Structure formats: structure tokens, C-alpha cells
């Protein structure tokens, strides 16, 4: 066990780890019981929960109830009787607990892209003398595309990017900046930002902070209220296991609620949606970020997933996440280092999310070969092997076995076979 | 049968209709077999399919497969193997057949509200010298709220409303108008617009037409291509039976595809979403109206619903719809006319959607009493009883029985009991 509780992967001695040691780690895992709550396919080691989280029995049961009972039998009445109408707010509060937000500040609605649009507009409206949006050149692209969309519809505004207009995001923050849009964990490298320090820096410059939590919500403890974040967005289909394309969430700090102005002013954000009034009057509170009718069935799967999250201790989750990634880094470097893989993720625990990326010149082909052998990770262009570690259903044994298969694929060179070079539509 | 094939309800002799005549109508109904494809609760006459369409066995089966097989077992691979990624376009084409759109012009995505926002922005961008959006004061409110949102984010633009700024929409259309947003069927009165004539009038003034099909898609034949509509939006959870909050659709005429610019420029609308490029480059075609990741589970229920629609002849659907509403109007007027109900829907078949509204001073209480007796319609503020007629699963016997129950409620005055005045959150 000492190998796993070490502070960083360099402190692990891979030679000291064998199947017995791995078995001991799983036995000592305080989260191990959660695995039985998920429906996982046979013969698969799933290291892609950071793209699409696994299905749980609870999510499937909620979905079945929503469709087979509520929709089928209660029909329109279910909007009241089954609480469909309030679901975005109730689920928002439950996500709030996982991201450090007190009640009434998170709502589940629309997509991450659209919520970014809302948050950027709201932030710009609250900083009328300022015209610059700052974001990361290495951001998940849709963040930048949506920022471009905001700029296109607000004359006089502009977008500046870390890695393009300046080396670091801090270099870009001055008194022209209205809002900084930043990913808590980078989707590709797994780099974790210091949310407290960067939010402080943004506020010192008089700007607003919008945090994208897609790769941190459900992966590690997030403290939105404590760090004084202004807005945040995130998806629910990765670590939160809400189901494919499950609706996203948006957070606004309570101190901003009376000042939120955003142009996606649909009826679900109206103070009295069913009064059918002619003019828009925004609801008080986080409801003002709602727009149109939400996908109830997808949202009900998310509800089931969140039933499990209610039981999770986020500190234990984080400790296991780091132990899994420490172990994976140490084992891959020891056993596969000679085959052209090089670590893209930091060794520093304080700056690491719950994923590990390795560069390899033929990352696409290697990932296809891994998938054929049942180890499912992600390829990210141009040359990244990305592996997500979801502490609720990933075991130390999974890590051990995945590294063994990766070693076989690299040492045998089987990934060079032509079938692994065929490109699928979505990779 | 002669009573039902009459051109308008005034031509029906209610005294000539009895249970035997009703039975004959159902027996002769060419769409009667579709009813068995739906899961309908016992003891309910559902006249609210224009708020939330009924569940079908096909929709429930698709949902079960998507969740229990694809999500649970295929996991991330299902984006390719189960065709999740292309679903918005494939389902869009199937809706296209129902609304008169040739392939490649409809995509299923986001909500009606958000699609209105996209369409209005796109239309304004294509009419740079013009600044006015025209809409209907009696529109479903979210259309107006979204138009307000567009105006707020495009300095110099303004919104003019039928019923506020002029008596008719035609009076408002001049060469200052960039775009006219109009409901094909009014949500409250059921009034059907002449899409061909109004589109022609809009085009003569050099403006663009955005049609809201929420209450016509799946209710009657729509001919978007034939009338030369520019854009259209609609929901899929009413007549199309896609499930609660199922994603909406948006249409753009092919001639506009190269010119679409809209600010919700998310990664799903990018020409190469998985190349993870830094700058936004809109996809060609209708894909450019996509934005973020869509709710797959909700979309799969819609797929099941559309499997049924593939078999439906829209001309037969329209004929039955009119026969049902003719019959309902004639019977209600004959049997309930003395109890203070007055018709709000036109008697003119050419201007009638698939719903009938009656005004009653105590419409809320009367509707609550109807619902308690198993007749589910809608109350619409301030004083409208609204009944939707969905030809796929509503029979002539349903109409007959519903009118009988309405007559009992009105003649007995039972609706005056205090419990019927209690207001629910969503009505």
C-alpha cells in the first residue's frame, strides 16, 4: 500500500508492485462497493469515463420509470405529479454539492456550449466598460467557438487567447478584460488549474471568471463558492455518468443573480412562464439561465446517476483518483517507456485532474489496437493517448491489466497492422 | 358518415349522431390501426397530444435499446456503432418528409426557443440594411421572448408586433422588415395561417420568413419547400410524440445554406468537429445550425416515434383531424352551448389546425373537473379550454365520450366545488 499512498508517481517503485499488491489496493479501497452499482460490459477495461460515463442501475431504473410510467401513463400530468418541471433546479442543487455551490446557484439545462454563451454574455453585460474576453488557446474548442459567437454578436468586443496572444493566461489579464473563460482541467493534457489563485488574479483586475468544469465535476472536489467564482458551466455525461448527451449545468454566484442579463431569454427563464405574458421578465435566481423545455428522459437518467453521487465522499474520491493516475503513470513509464510513449500529464498531484495522457507518434493506431483488446481510452488529435480514471468504477486491477495490454501492443508492434489505421467518424 | 365528411361543423346535424353512427365512423377510419401502437392509460381520453404526445411502443423500445444496450454495453463506441453522431441529421430528414422539406434541410437539435434565436440571427444577417423583426402579439410567448433576446444583442434592431403595433401582420411588413416570425397554427386559438400566401407577401417586401411549426408538424401537411419558406422551427414532443422535452428541429432552405451565420457556433456545427481546430469554421449545410452535444436518450425515443410517422399518409391524417374537430365543435355547441362555452377556433376548415378551443369564464375549474373525470385537455390563461386532436390515437368514440363528460360537468355545476380551483405549478 505504501506504493500507492505516495505523493507522486516517481515515488512508486514499479518493481515492487505485483498482482498481490494490486489485490491489496483494491481490498483497501473505500469506494470499491460503488462498482457494483454500474452496468459494465464484460471483457472491457473502460478508461473513457471522461468522455462518456458508464450507465448505472439507478440511471436505467429512473429512465424506465420516467418513460414506462410517467410519460406512458401520467402523460401531461407528470409535469406536476412527477416533478418534471422543477427537475432542472433540483438536480442543479445536487450537482452544486459536488462543485462547492450552496443551494439555488446551479441549474441543469441545455448544453455546455450554450451555457458558455449565456455566461459570457452575462459577464460582459456586468462589465460595460470592458471589451475583452480571455480564453485558452488549448481550450476544448467549443469554448472558443462560442466565445467567437459572442464576439460576433457584441460589436467592439474581442477575444484574446493564451498561447496565441501571450504565453500565459495571467499575462493577458488587464483592465480591458471583462471576462476570463478557463477550463478547470484541460481536456487533453489533464492539467488542473489552481482555481482559487486564478480567480483571485482575475478579480484583482476587475474581471469576471467563468470556469468550465467539464473535466473536473465529479472527478475531484471543486469549491466554487469558496474561491468566489462568478460563473461556471459543465457537462453531466462524463464523470457524473448522466448518460450520452445528458443536459449540462450552469452556476452563477448568488451575488450576481439580480444582475444576470443574457439573450437566450426563453420562457423557462421567465418569472411567470405559464402566465403567457407578452414581455420577457426574467425569473429571480439561477432560473434566469433557463431557456426552453428540457429533455426530460435524458434528465431522468441523470437523476439516477446523481442518486449515487449523493453517497460519495469527494475527498476519498480525489485520493483514489490520484492513486489510480499515480499508479498508471508509474507502470506505463516503467513497462512501456522504451516504445515511444511520453507523458503529457503533469506528475504534480496538485496540478493533475483524473486523466493521464501520453503522446505517441502513432497514437491513433495504438488506441485502435487497445480498443480491439478491450481497453477503451480516447485518441485526441494529433498524437495523444488519453485515459480517464473514474474512481467509482475503476479498480487498481483495471490499471494493472490495461498497462499489461498496452505493453503487449507496443512491444509486439501489432498496432502497425493496417486495420488499426482506418478512421472512424468520431474518434 | 355523411355527417363527418361535411365541409364544416355547421353542416353536421348533431341530432343525427348516435353511438351507432360514431361506431361506423371509427370502423371506416383508415388510421384506426395506429392506436394500438401507442401506450395509453386506461380510463383516460387524452386530448392533450398537442402539449405532450403519447408514448408509443416503438419509442419505448428504442429508448430501452439505447440505454440498456448501447450506453450500457457499447459505451463511447456507440457514437459510431449506433449512429448517435449522425442522428440529428437522419431524424431531421424524417421530419423533413412531414413538413415538406427535401433531404438535408432539417436537423434535430436543442430547443424551439434556441432554434428561433438561431433563425432570427441568420435572417437578420442576410438582410443587413433592415432592422425590424415582425412577430405576433398572440404568439406563443417564448417566440417573443427570444426575439427580444435577439434585439437586445443586435443594436439598432427592433421588434414590432401584430395586435400591438398594427392590427394584422400584413400591415407591418414593409421594406424596413428583415424577418417575420410567425406561428403556423396559433397555440391558443388553433388558427392556421395560409403559409403560401403570407410567405409570398413577406418575400414581396424583401423580408425573410421564419415559421414556427410547433402546432402544425405532425398535425397537418406542411409544404416548406413548395411555399419557399426560408427558415422554420418546431418541437417534437407534441404531435410528433417524441417524448417529454424531446429535442426540437430547425429547417433552412437549401438556397440559404452557404449564407447562414448565427452566433451559437458550437463544435457540432463545425466543419471538422473532431479535428479540434482553434477557429470556428461552419459546416456546410444544415449542420451549421447544430451547436453542442445532443441528448441521445431523448433523441432515441423520438427515433421510435418517427418510425411510426414513416407509415402515415398526411392527407388521410388531415382529413381525420378535420373530421374529429368538426365533430367536436358540433357536439359541444349542440349539447353544452347553453352553459357558457363559446367557440374560439374558426369553423373554417382552411384556417383550422388540429385543436379546438372554447372560452368559458371558469375554464380553469372546468378543465380540472374534466381531468378528474379522465378527459385531459389544457387550460390556457385567462379563460380557454383547449383540446388537441391527434388522429393517430384519437377515435371518434373519444370525441363522443369527452363531450358527454363535458356536458355532465357543465350541467351539474360540479366544477364549482372548491377543489377544482386549486392551482398547480404547471397548467
XYZ file of C-alpha atoms in Angstrom, chain A:
427
model
C 0.000 0.000 0.000
C 2.877 2.356 0.616
C 3.499 2.472 -3.117
C 0.040 3.921 -3.737
C -0.178 6.447 -0.953
C 2.991 8.076 -2.204
C 2.759 11.740 -3.166
C 3.654 11.304 -6.812
C 4.291 8.539 -9.317
C 8.055 8.977 -9.102
C 7.800 7.733 -5.530
C 6.235 4.452 -6.648
C 8.624 1.596 -7.229
C 7.040 -0.331 -10.114
C 9.264 -3.303 -9.427
C 7.643 -3.650 -6.027
C 4.159 -3.954 -7.495
C 2.723 -7.319 -8.385
C -0.764 -8.809 -8.594
C -0.838 -9.417 -4.859
C -0.055 -5.771 -4.169
C -2.767 -4.726 -6.630
C -5.247 -7.032 -4.930
C -4.431 -5.435 -1.594
C -5.035 -1.985 -3.018
C -8.493 -2.959 -4.270
C -9.311 -4.599 -0.976
C -8.418 -1.447 0.919
C -10.347 0.834 -1.480
C -13.158 2.574 0.460
C -15.019 3.231 -2.818
C -14.878 -0.318 -4.174
C -18.536 -1.053 -3.437
C -19.680 1.548 -5.947
C -18.536 -0.565 -8.877
C -21.451 -2.945 -8.419
C -23.853 -0.074 -8.960
C -22.729 0.260 -12.571
C -23.565 -1.817 -15.620
C -20.237 -2.518 -17.253
C -19.664 -4.750 -20.268
C -17.729 -7.993 -19.884
C -14.173 -8.036 -21.136
C -13.765 -4.278 -21.183
C -11.484 -2.020 -19.187
C -13.215 1.290 -19.532
C -10.844 4.227 -19.291
C -13.076 6.646 -21.126
C -15.473 7.737 -18.419
C -14.128 11.214 -19.069
C -15.797 11.082 -22.494
C -18.946 9.161 -21.615
C -19.557 7.926 -18.079
C -20.886 4.413 -17.541
C -24.528 3.525 -17.024
C -25.696 2.745 -13.511
C -28.620 0.572 -12.497
C -30.088 3.653 -10.827
C -29.949 5.697 -14.027
C -31.548 2.904 -16.056
C -34.257 2.448 -13.429
C -35.113 6.153 -13.363
C -35.238 6.214 -17.132
C -37.545 3.223 -17.210
C -39.849 4.811 -14.663
C -39.916 8.150 -16.462
C -40.755 6.540 -19.794
C -42.794 3.494 -18.870
C -44.803 5.011 -16.060
C -44.736 8.792 -16.109
C -44.767 9.540 -19.816
C -46.840 6.496 -20.780
C -49.464 6.700 -18.044
C -49.359 10.111 -16.404
C -48.745 11.935 -19.678
C -49.026 15.728 -19.412
C -49.877 15.467 -15.702
C -46.333 14.243 -14.982
C -45.002 17.776 -15.376
C -46.508 18.341 -11.940
C -47.019 14.901 -10.452
C -43.538 13.592 -11.260
C -41.817 16.918 -10.689
C -40.525 17.244 -14.245
C -40.857 20.990 -14.198
C -38.620 21.580 -11.161
C -36.093 18.936 -12.105
C -33.502 21.348 -13.585
C -33.299 23.187 -10.262
C -33.438 20.135 -8.026
C -30.734 18.321 -9.980
C -28.765 21.552 -10.106
C -28.650 21.658 -6.317
C -27.379 18.094 -6.203
C -24.590 18.912 -8.632
C -23.999 22.011 -6.525
C -22.890 19.854 -3.627
C -20.238 18.256 -5.846
C -18.869 21.568 -7.086
C -18.990 23.536 -3.851
C -22.094 25.582 -4.585
C -24.725 26.285 -1.961
C -28.372 25.759 -2.937
C -30.058 27.795 -5.613
C -26.981 28.573 -7.688
C -26.853 25.705 -10.199
C -29.386 24.690 -12.822
C -29.271 21.748 -15.241
C -30.139 22.944 -18.724
C -29.152 22.948 -22.399
C -25.575 22.154 -23.437
C -22.188 23.272 -22.182
C -21.709 25.272 -25.388
C -24.940 27.169 -24.936
C -24.292 27.738 -21.252
C -20.890 29.232 -22.097
C -22.685 31.628 -24.403
C -25.068 32.674 -21.637
C -22.315 33.104 -19.062
C -20.086 35.169 -21.341
C -22.963 37.469 -22.293
C -23.936 37.878 -18.647
C -20.358 38.655 -17.622
C -19.860 41.174 -20.448
C -23.092 42.931 -19.507
C -21.801 43.298 -15.952
C -18.521 44.901 -17.111
C -19.808 47.547 -19.538
C -16.551 49.489 -19.869
C -14.542 46.422 -20.860
C -14.389 44.634 -24.169
C -12.005 41.673 -23.996
C -12.767 38.005 -23.444
C -9.710 35.969 -22.467
C -9.605 32.226 -23.060
C -7.065 29.442 -23.587
C -5.684 28.563 -26.995
C -5.535 24.977 -25.737
C -9.125 25.045 -24.547
C -11.635 22.473 -25.599
C -12.523 24.035 -28.964
C -16.243 24.650 -28.431
C -15.393 27.127 -25.658
C -13.524 29.197 -28.215
C -16.153 28.764 -30.908
C -18.834 30.012 -28.538
C -16.655 32.920 -27.460
C -16.275 33.775 -31.156
C -20.068 33.675 -31.442
C -20.417 36.076 -28.519
C -17.831 38.428 -30.016
C -19.648 38.333 -33.377
C -22.881 39.454 -31.730
C -21.373 42.147 -29.476
C -19.692 44.814 -31.602
C -16.499 46.163 -30.065
C -15.650 43.029 -28.128
C -12.659 40.843 -28.891
C -11.126 37.532 -27.905
C -7.555 37.048 -26.684
C -6.011 33.616 -26.283
C -3.380 32.145 -24.030
C -0.717 30.549 -26.201
C -1.532 32.888 -29.082
C -1.635 36.445 -27.773
C 0.577 35.748 -24.738
C 2.306 32.722 -23.209
C 0.181 32.503 -20.049
C -3.365 33.459 -19.245
C -2.174 35.689 -16.418
C -0.238 37.804 -18.934
C -3.492 38.637 -20.680
C -5.447 39.849 -17.681
C -5.553 43.630 -17.516
C -8.199 46.303 -17.055
C -9.531 45.880 -20.608
C -10.633 42.353 -19.761
C -14.307 41.793 -18.931
C -14.261 38.032 -18.520
C -11.871 35.084 -18.443
C -13.178 31.721 -19.657
C -10.970 28.952 -18.377
C -11.036 25.166 -18.169
C -10.537 23.785 -14.693
C -8.923 20.646 -16.130
C -7.543 20.652 -19.657
C -9.380 18.087 -21.788
C -6.213 16.901 -23.473
C -3.361 17.092 -21.002
C -5.323 16.677 -17.786
C -3.666 19.783 -16.316
C -5.606 21.140 -13.323
C -5.720 24.897 -12.793
C -5.444 26.498 -9.349
C -8.988 27.835 -9.284
C -8.540 29.897 -6.135
C -5.380 31.666 -7.255
C -6.546 32.373 -10.796
C -9.966 33.602 -9.667
C -8.209 35.966 -7.238
C -5.981 37.241 -10.042
C -8.980 37.759 -12.339
C -10.880 39.647 -9.631
C -7.880 41.821 -8.785
C -8.002 43.018 -12.384
C -11.705 43.732 -12.042
C -12.724 40.961 -14.437
C -15.169 38.057 -14.105
C -14.284 34.347 -14.038
C -16.206 31.674 -15.969
C -14.973 28.185 -15.130
C -15.541 25.231 -17.439
C -15.851 22.182 -15.178
C -16.418 19.531 -17.860
C -13.353 17.585 -16.769
C -13.470 18.311 -13.042
C -17.109 17.975 -11.928
C -17.307 14.510 -10.427
C -13.572 13.985 -10.899
C -12.300 15.968 -7.904
C -13.569 18.379 -5.243
C -14.489 21.789 -6.675
C -15.100 24.801 -4.415
C -16.919 27.399 -6.488
C -18.373 29.369 -3.572
C -15.174 29.235 -1.514
C -12.968 30.615 -4.281
C -15.531 33.256 -5.218
C -16.077 32.089 -8.795
C -18.560 34.167 -10.760
C -19.962 31.664 -13.252
C -19.282 28.044 -14.127
C -20.517 25.547 -16.680
C -20.048 21.846 -17.134
C -21.396 18.696 -18.686
C -23.003 15.787 -16.882
C -22.216 12.930 -19.232
C -18.571 12.451 -18.314
C -17.603 11.801 -14.681
C -21.163 12.456 -13.468
C -22.423 9.481 -15.535
C -25.655 11.199 -16.594
C -25.897 9.400 -19.930
C -24.982 10.260 -23.516
C -25.601 13.922 -24.221
C -27.275 14.461 -20.836
C -28.078 18.145 -20.269
C -25.352 20.420 -18.976
C -25.304 22.712 -15.945
C -24.569 26.336 -15.229
C -23.631 28.071 -11.961
C -23.940 31.732 -11.071
C -22.800 33.073 -7.716
C -25.766 34.342 -5.738
C -24.333 37.855 -5.551
C -24.817 38.172 -9.304
C -28.352 36.816 -9.540
C -30.138 40.156 -9.736
C -27.801 41.364 -12.475
C -27.949 38.468 -14.925
C -28.858 39.606 -18.415
C -28.413 37.083 -21.217
C -30.049 36.962 -24.612
C -31.312 33.363 -24.575
C -34.361 34.677 -22.758
C -36.804 31.823 -23.278
C -39.962 31.052 -21.391
C -38.386 28.680 -18.868
C -36.348 31.633 -17.608
C -39.416 33.849 -17.274
C -40.667 34.846 -13.829
C -44.141 33.501 -14.699
C -43.752 31.056 -17.600
C -47.370 29.920 -17.581
C -48.932 33.340 -17.341
C -48.155 33.597 -21.068
C -47.258 37.272 -20.750
C -46.151 39.216 -23.768
C -42.911 40.782 -22.454
C -39.926 38.927 -21.029
C -39.427 39.329 -17.294
C -36.521 37.263 -16.030
C -37.104 34.972 -13.065
C -35.186 35.711 -9.908
C -32.240 33.497 -9.197
C -30.470 30.906 -11.283
C -33.723 30.144 -13.151
C -32.893 33.100 -15.355
C -30.346 30.888 -17.128
C -33.083 28.522 -18.260
C -34.446 28.957 -21.755
C -36.641 26.249 -23.330
C -38.223 22.902 -22.450
C -35.605 20.374 -21.351
C -35.201 16.719 -22.417
C -36.960 15.014 -19.546
C -35.937 11.454 -20.363
C -32.248 12.307 -20.577
C -32.598 14.348 -17.419
C -34.138 11.448 -15.553
C -31.173 9.210 -16.315
C -29.030 11.955 -14.811
C -31.224 11.957 -11.725
C -30.481 8.267 -11.210
C -26.777 8.909 -11.625
C -26.912 11.690 -9.044
C -28.611 9.381 -6.552
C -25.278 7.554 -6.421
C -23.256 10.763 -6.170
C -25.220 11.761 -3.071
C -23.373 8.970 -1.266
C -19.873 9.833 -2.431
C -17.232 11.440 -0.235
C -15.328 13.762 -2.542
C -12.125 13.647 -0.516
C -11.981 9.868 -0.768
C -12.781 10.164 -4.462
C -9.891 12.513 -5.030
C -7.461 10.342 -3.100
C -8.376 7.300 -5.158
C -8.238 9.263 -8.400
C -4.685 10.361 -7.646
C -3.677 6.887 -6.557
C -5.012 5.441 -9.839
C -3.238 8.012 -12.000
C -0.012 7.751 -9.953
C -0.057 4.015 -10.476
C -0.835 4.224 -14.185
C 1.928 6.744 -14.850
C 4.487 4.727 -12.914
C 3.595 1.408 -14.555
C 3.391 2.771 -18.119
C 6.699 4.550 -17.814
C 8.390 1.506 -16.341
C 6.977 -1.040 -18.761
C 6.297 0.933 -21.966
C 8.772 3.811 -21.805
C 11.064 2.265 -24.375
C 8.278 2.139 -27.032
C 7.929 5.845 -27.721
C 5.325 6.931 -25.204
C 5.969 10.151 -23.335
C 3.928 11.609 -20.517
C 1.879 14.731 -21.334
C 0.199 14.960 -17.948
C 1.974 16.523 -15.009
C 3.480 14.389 -12.263
C 2.454 17.059 -9.767
C -0.656 15.879 -7.932
C -1.773 19.450 -7.261
C -1.979 20.135 -10.984
C -3.418 16.822 -12.154
C -7.042 16.036 -12.963
C -8.352 12.473 -13.168
C -6.898 11.567 -16.528
C -3.490 10.730 -17.941
C -2.300 11.495 -21.453
C 0.686 10.014 -23.192
C 1.994 11.175 -26.525
C 2.857 8.553 -29.129
C 3.670 9.228 -32.787
C 1.022 6.665 -33.795
C -1.443 7.351 -31.041
C -4.443 6.761 -33.292
C -3.351 3.279 -34.315
C -2.248 2.340 -30.805
C -5.627 3.400 -29.403
C -7.482 1.370 -32.024
C -5.413 -1.674 -31.084
C -6.133 -1.068 -27.394
C -9.876 -0.810 -28.094
C -9.784 -4.084 -30.028
C -8.253 -5.688 -26.953
C -10.968 -4.178 -24.728
C -9.048 -1.261 -23.256
C -11.137 1.767 -24.122
C -9.472 5.154 -23.975
C -9.515 8.138 -26.279
C -7.391 9.371 -29.119
C -7.037 13.142 -29.266
C -5.504 14.695 -32.377
C -2.808 14.844 -33.386
C -0.931 12.326 -31.236
C -2.411 11.829 -27.781
C -3.473 8.655 -25.984
C -5.891 9.793 -23.299
C -7.009 7.626 -20.388
C -9.684 8.678 -17.902
C -9.839 7.241 -14.387
C -13.233 7.203 -12.754
C -12.835 6.237 -9.110
C -16.411 4.987 -8.742
C -15.975 2.082 -11.119
C -12.289 1.761 -11.968
C -10.168 -0.620 -9.904
C -6.429 -0.869 -9.365
C -6.663 -4.180 -11.156
C -8.085 -2.384 -14.188
C -4.992 -0.190 -14.210
C -2.690 -3.170 -13.921
C -4.423 -5.081 -16.710
C -4.623 -2.049 -19.014
C -0.895 -1.433 -18.703
C -0.218 -5.087 -19.453
C -2.245 -4.896 -22.663
C -0.632 -1.615 -23.693
C 2.786 -3.180 -23.162
C 1.834 -6.164 -25.344
C 0.538 -3.922 -28.135
C 3.616 -1.716 -28.127
C 6.194 -4.470 -27.734
C 4.618 -6.675 -30.424
C 4.081 -3.781 -32.860
C 0.640 -5.191 -33.675
C -0.698 -1.633 -33.904
C 1.111 -1.371 -37.268
C -1.442 -3.666 -38.909
C -3.436 -1.695 -41.498
C -6.866 -2.226 -39.917
C -5.909 -0.008 -36.993
C -5.334 2.959 -39.298
C -8.975 3.111 -40.502
C -10.531 6.338 -39.283
C -13.994 6.321 -37.773
C -16.337 9.306 -37.965
C -15.933 10.129 -34.288
C -12.666 9.460 -32.557
